[in-house]
Coordinates of N, CA, C and O and ligand atoms in Angstrom, one line a residue:
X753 N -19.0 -8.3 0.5 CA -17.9 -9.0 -0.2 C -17.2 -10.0 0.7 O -17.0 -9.7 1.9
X754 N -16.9 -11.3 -0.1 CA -16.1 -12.2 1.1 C -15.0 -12.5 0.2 O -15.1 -12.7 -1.0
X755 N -13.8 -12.5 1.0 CA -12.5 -12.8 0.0 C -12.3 -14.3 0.5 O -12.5 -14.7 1.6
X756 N -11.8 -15.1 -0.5 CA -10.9 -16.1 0.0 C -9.8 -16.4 -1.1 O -9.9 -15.9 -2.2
X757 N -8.3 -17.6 -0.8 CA -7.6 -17.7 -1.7 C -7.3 -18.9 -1.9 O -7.3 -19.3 -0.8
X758 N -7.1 -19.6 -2.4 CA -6.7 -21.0 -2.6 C -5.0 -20.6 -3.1 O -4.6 -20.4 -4.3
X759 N -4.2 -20.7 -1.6 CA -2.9 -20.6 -1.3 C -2.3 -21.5 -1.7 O -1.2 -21.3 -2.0
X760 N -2.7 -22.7 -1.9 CA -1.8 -24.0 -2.7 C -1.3 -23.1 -3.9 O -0.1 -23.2 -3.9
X761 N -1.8 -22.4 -5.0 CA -1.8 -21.4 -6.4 C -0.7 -20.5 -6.1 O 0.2 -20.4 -6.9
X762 N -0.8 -19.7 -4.7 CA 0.0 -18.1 -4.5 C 1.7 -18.4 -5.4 O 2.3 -19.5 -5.3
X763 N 2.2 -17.7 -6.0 CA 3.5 -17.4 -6.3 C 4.0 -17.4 -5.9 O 5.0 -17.9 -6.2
X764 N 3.6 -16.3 -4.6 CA 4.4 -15.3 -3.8 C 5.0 -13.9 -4.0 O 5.9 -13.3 -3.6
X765 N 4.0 -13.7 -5.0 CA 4.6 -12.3 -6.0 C 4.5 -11.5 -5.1 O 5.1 -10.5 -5.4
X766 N 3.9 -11.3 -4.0 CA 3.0 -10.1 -2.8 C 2.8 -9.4 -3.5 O 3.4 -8.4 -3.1
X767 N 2.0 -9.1 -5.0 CA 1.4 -7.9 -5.7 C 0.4 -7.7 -5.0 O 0.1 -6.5 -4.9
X768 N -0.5 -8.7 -4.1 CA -2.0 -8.5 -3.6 C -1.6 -7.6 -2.2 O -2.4 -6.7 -2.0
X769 N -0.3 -7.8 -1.2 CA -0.2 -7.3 -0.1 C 0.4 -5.9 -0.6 O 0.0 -4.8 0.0
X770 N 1.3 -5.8 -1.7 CA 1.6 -4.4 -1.8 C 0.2 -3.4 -2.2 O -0.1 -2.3 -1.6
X771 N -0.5 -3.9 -3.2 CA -1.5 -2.9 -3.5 C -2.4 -3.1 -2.5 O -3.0 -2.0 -2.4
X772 N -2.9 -3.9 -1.7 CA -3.6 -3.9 -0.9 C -3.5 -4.4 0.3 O -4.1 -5.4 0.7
X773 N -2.7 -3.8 0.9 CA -2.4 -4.3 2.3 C -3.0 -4.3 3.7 O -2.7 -4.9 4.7
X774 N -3.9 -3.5 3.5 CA -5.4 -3.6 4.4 C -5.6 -5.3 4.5 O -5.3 -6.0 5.5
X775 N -6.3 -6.0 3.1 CA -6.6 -6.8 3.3 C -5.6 -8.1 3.2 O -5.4 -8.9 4.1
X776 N -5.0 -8.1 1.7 CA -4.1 -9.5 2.2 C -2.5 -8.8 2.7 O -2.0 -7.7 2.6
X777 N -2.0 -10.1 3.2 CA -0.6 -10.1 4.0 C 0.2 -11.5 3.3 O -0.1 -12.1 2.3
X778 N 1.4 -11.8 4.2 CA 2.1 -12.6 3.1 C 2.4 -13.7 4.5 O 1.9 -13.5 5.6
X779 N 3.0 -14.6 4.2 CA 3.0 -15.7 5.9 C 5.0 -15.5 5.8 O 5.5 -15.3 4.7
X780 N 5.6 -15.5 6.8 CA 6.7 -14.8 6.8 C 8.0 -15.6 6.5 O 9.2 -15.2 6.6
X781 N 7.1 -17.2 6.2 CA 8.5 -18.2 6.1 C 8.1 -18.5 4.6 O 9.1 -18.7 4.0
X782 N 7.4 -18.5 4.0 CA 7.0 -18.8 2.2 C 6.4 -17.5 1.5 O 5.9 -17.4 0.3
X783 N 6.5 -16.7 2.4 CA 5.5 -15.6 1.4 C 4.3 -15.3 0.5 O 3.9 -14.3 -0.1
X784 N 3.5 -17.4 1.1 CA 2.3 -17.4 1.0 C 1.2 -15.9 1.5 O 1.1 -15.3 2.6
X785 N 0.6 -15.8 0.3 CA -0.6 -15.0 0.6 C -1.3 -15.3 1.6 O -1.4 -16.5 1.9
X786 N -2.1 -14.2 2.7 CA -2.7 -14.7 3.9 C -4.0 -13.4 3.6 O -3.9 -12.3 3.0
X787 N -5.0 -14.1 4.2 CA -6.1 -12.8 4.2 C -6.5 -12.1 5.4 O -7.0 -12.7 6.4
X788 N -6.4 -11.0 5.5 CA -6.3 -10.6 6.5 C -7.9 -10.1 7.4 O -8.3 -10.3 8.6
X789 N -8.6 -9.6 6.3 CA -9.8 -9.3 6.1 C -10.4 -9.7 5.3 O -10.4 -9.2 4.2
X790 N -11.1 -10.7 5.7 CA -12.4 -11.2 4.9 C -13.4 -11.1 4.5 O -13.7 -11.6 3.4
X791 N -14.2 -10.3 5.1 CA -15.0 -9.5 4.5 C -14.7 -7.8 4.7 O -15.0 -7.1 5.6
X792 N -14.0 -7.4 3.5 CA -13.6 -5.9 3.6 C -14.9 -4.9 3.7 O -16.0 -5.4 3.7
X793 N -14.6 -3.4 3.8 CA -15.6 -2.3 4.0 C -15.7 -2.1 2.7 O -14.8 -2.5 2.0
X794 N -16.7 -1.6 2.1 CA -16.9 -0.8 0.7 C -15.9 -0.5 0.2 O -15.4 -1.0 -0.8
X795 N -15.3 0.5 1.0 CA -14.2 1.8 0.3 C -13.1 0.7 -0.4 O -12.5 1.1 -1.4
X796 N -12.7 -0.7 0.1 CA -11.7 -1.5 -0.6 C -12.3 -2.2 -1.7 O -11.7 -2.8 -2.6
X797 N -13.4 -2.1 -1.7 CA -14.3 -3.2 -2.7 C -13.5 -3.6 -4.4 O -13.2 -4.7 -4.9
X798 N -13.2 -2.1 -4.8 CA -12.9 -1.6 -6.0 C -11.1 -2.1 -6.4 O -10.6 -2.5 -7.5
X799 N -10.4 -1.8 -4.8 CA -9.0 -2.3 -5.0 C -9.2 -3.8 -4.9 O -8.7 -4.5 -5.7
X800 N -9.7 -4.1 -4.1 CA -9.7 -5.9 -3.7 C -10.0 -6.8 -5.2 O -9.4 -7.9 -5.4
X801 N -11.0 -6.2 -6.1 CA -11.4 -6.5 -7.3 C -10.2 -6.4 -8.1 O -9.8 -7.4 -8.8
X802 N -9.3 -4.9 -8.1 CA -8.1 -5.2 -9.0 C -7.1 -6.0 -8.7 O -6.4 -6.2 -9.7
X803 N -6.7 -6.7 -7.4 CA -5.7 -7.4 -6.8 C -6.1 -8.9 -7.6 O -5.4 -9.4 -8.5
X804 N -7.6 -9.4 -7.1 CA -7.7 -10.3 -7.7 C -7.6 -10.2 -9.4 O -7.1 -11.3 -9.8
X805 N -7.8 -9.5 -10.2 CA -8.0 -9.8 -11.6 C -6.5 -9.8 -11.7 O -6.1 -10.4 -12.7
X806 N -5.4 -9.2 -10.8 CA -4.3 -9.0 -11.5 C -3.2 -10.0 -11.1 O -2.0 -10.0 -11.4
X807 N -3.9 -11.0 -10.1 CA -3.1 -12.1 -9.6 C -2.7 -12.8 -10.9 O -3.4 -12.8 -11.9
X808 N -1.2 -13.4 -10.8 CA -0.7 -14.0 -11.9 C -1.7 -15.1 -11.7 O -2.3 -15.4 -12.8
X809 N -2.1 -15.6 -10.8 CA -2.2 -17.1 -10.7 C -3.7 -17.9 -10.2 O -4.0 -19.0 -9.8
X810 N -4.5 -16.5 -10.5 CA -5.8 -16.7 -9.7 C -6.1 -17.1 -8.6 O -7.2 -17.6 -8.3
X811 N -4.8 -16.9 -7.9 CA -5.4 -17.1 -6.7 C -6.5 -16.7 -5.1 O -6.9 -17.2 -4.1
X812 N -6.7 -15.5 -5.7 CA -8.0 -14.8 -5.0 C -9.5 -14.8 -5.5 O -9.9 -14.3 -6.5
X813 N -10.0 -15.4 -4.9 CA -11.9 -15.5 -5.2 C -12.3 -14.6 -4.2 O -12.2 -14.5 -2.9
X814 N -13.3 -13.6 -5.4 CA -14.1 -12.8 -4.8 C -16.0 -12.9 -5.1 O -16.7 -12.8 -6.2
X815 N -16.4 -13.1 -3.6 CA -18.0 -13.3 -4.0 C -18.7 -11.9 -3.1 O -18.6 -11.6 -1.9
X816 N -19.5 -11.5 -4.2 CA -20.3 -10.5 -3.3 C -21.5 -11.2 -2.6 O -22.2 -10.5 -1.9
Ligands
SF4_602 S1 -0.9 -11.6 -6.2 FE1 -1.6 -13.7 -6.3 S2 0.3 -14.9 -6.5 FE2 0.9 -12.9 -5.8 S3 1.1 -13.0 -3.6 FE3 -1.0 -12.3 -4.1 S4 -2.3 -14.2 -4.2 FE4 -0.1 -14.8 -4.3

């Protein structure tokens, strides 16, 4: 799996860093989404999937 986000989009809702904070993080002066881990382990596979579908703003692309 490879994550990326097209942060021009982010909100700033940090729904992606609260439910999954392994992989994304927030940048500390806009609260732009930041990826932390780009290509996650398995065991995230399943959350990283729910973060993206539940981004207000589509901002997470996920490719296996
Ligand atoms: S859930 Fe989407 S809009 Fe909200 S911080 Fe994460 S990437 Fe940005």
């Amino acid at each position: 799996m490879r994550v990326t986000v097209d942060a021009s989009k982010c909100c700033s809702s940090g729904l992606c860093a609260l439910s999954v904070p392994e992989v994304f993080g927030q940048d500390e002066e806009e609260c732009v989404v930041q990826v932390l881990i780009a290509e996650p382990s398995a065991a995230l596979h399943d959350k990283v999937r729910a973060a993206a579908r539940r981004c207000p703003t589509g901002t997470i692309q996920v490719r296996d």
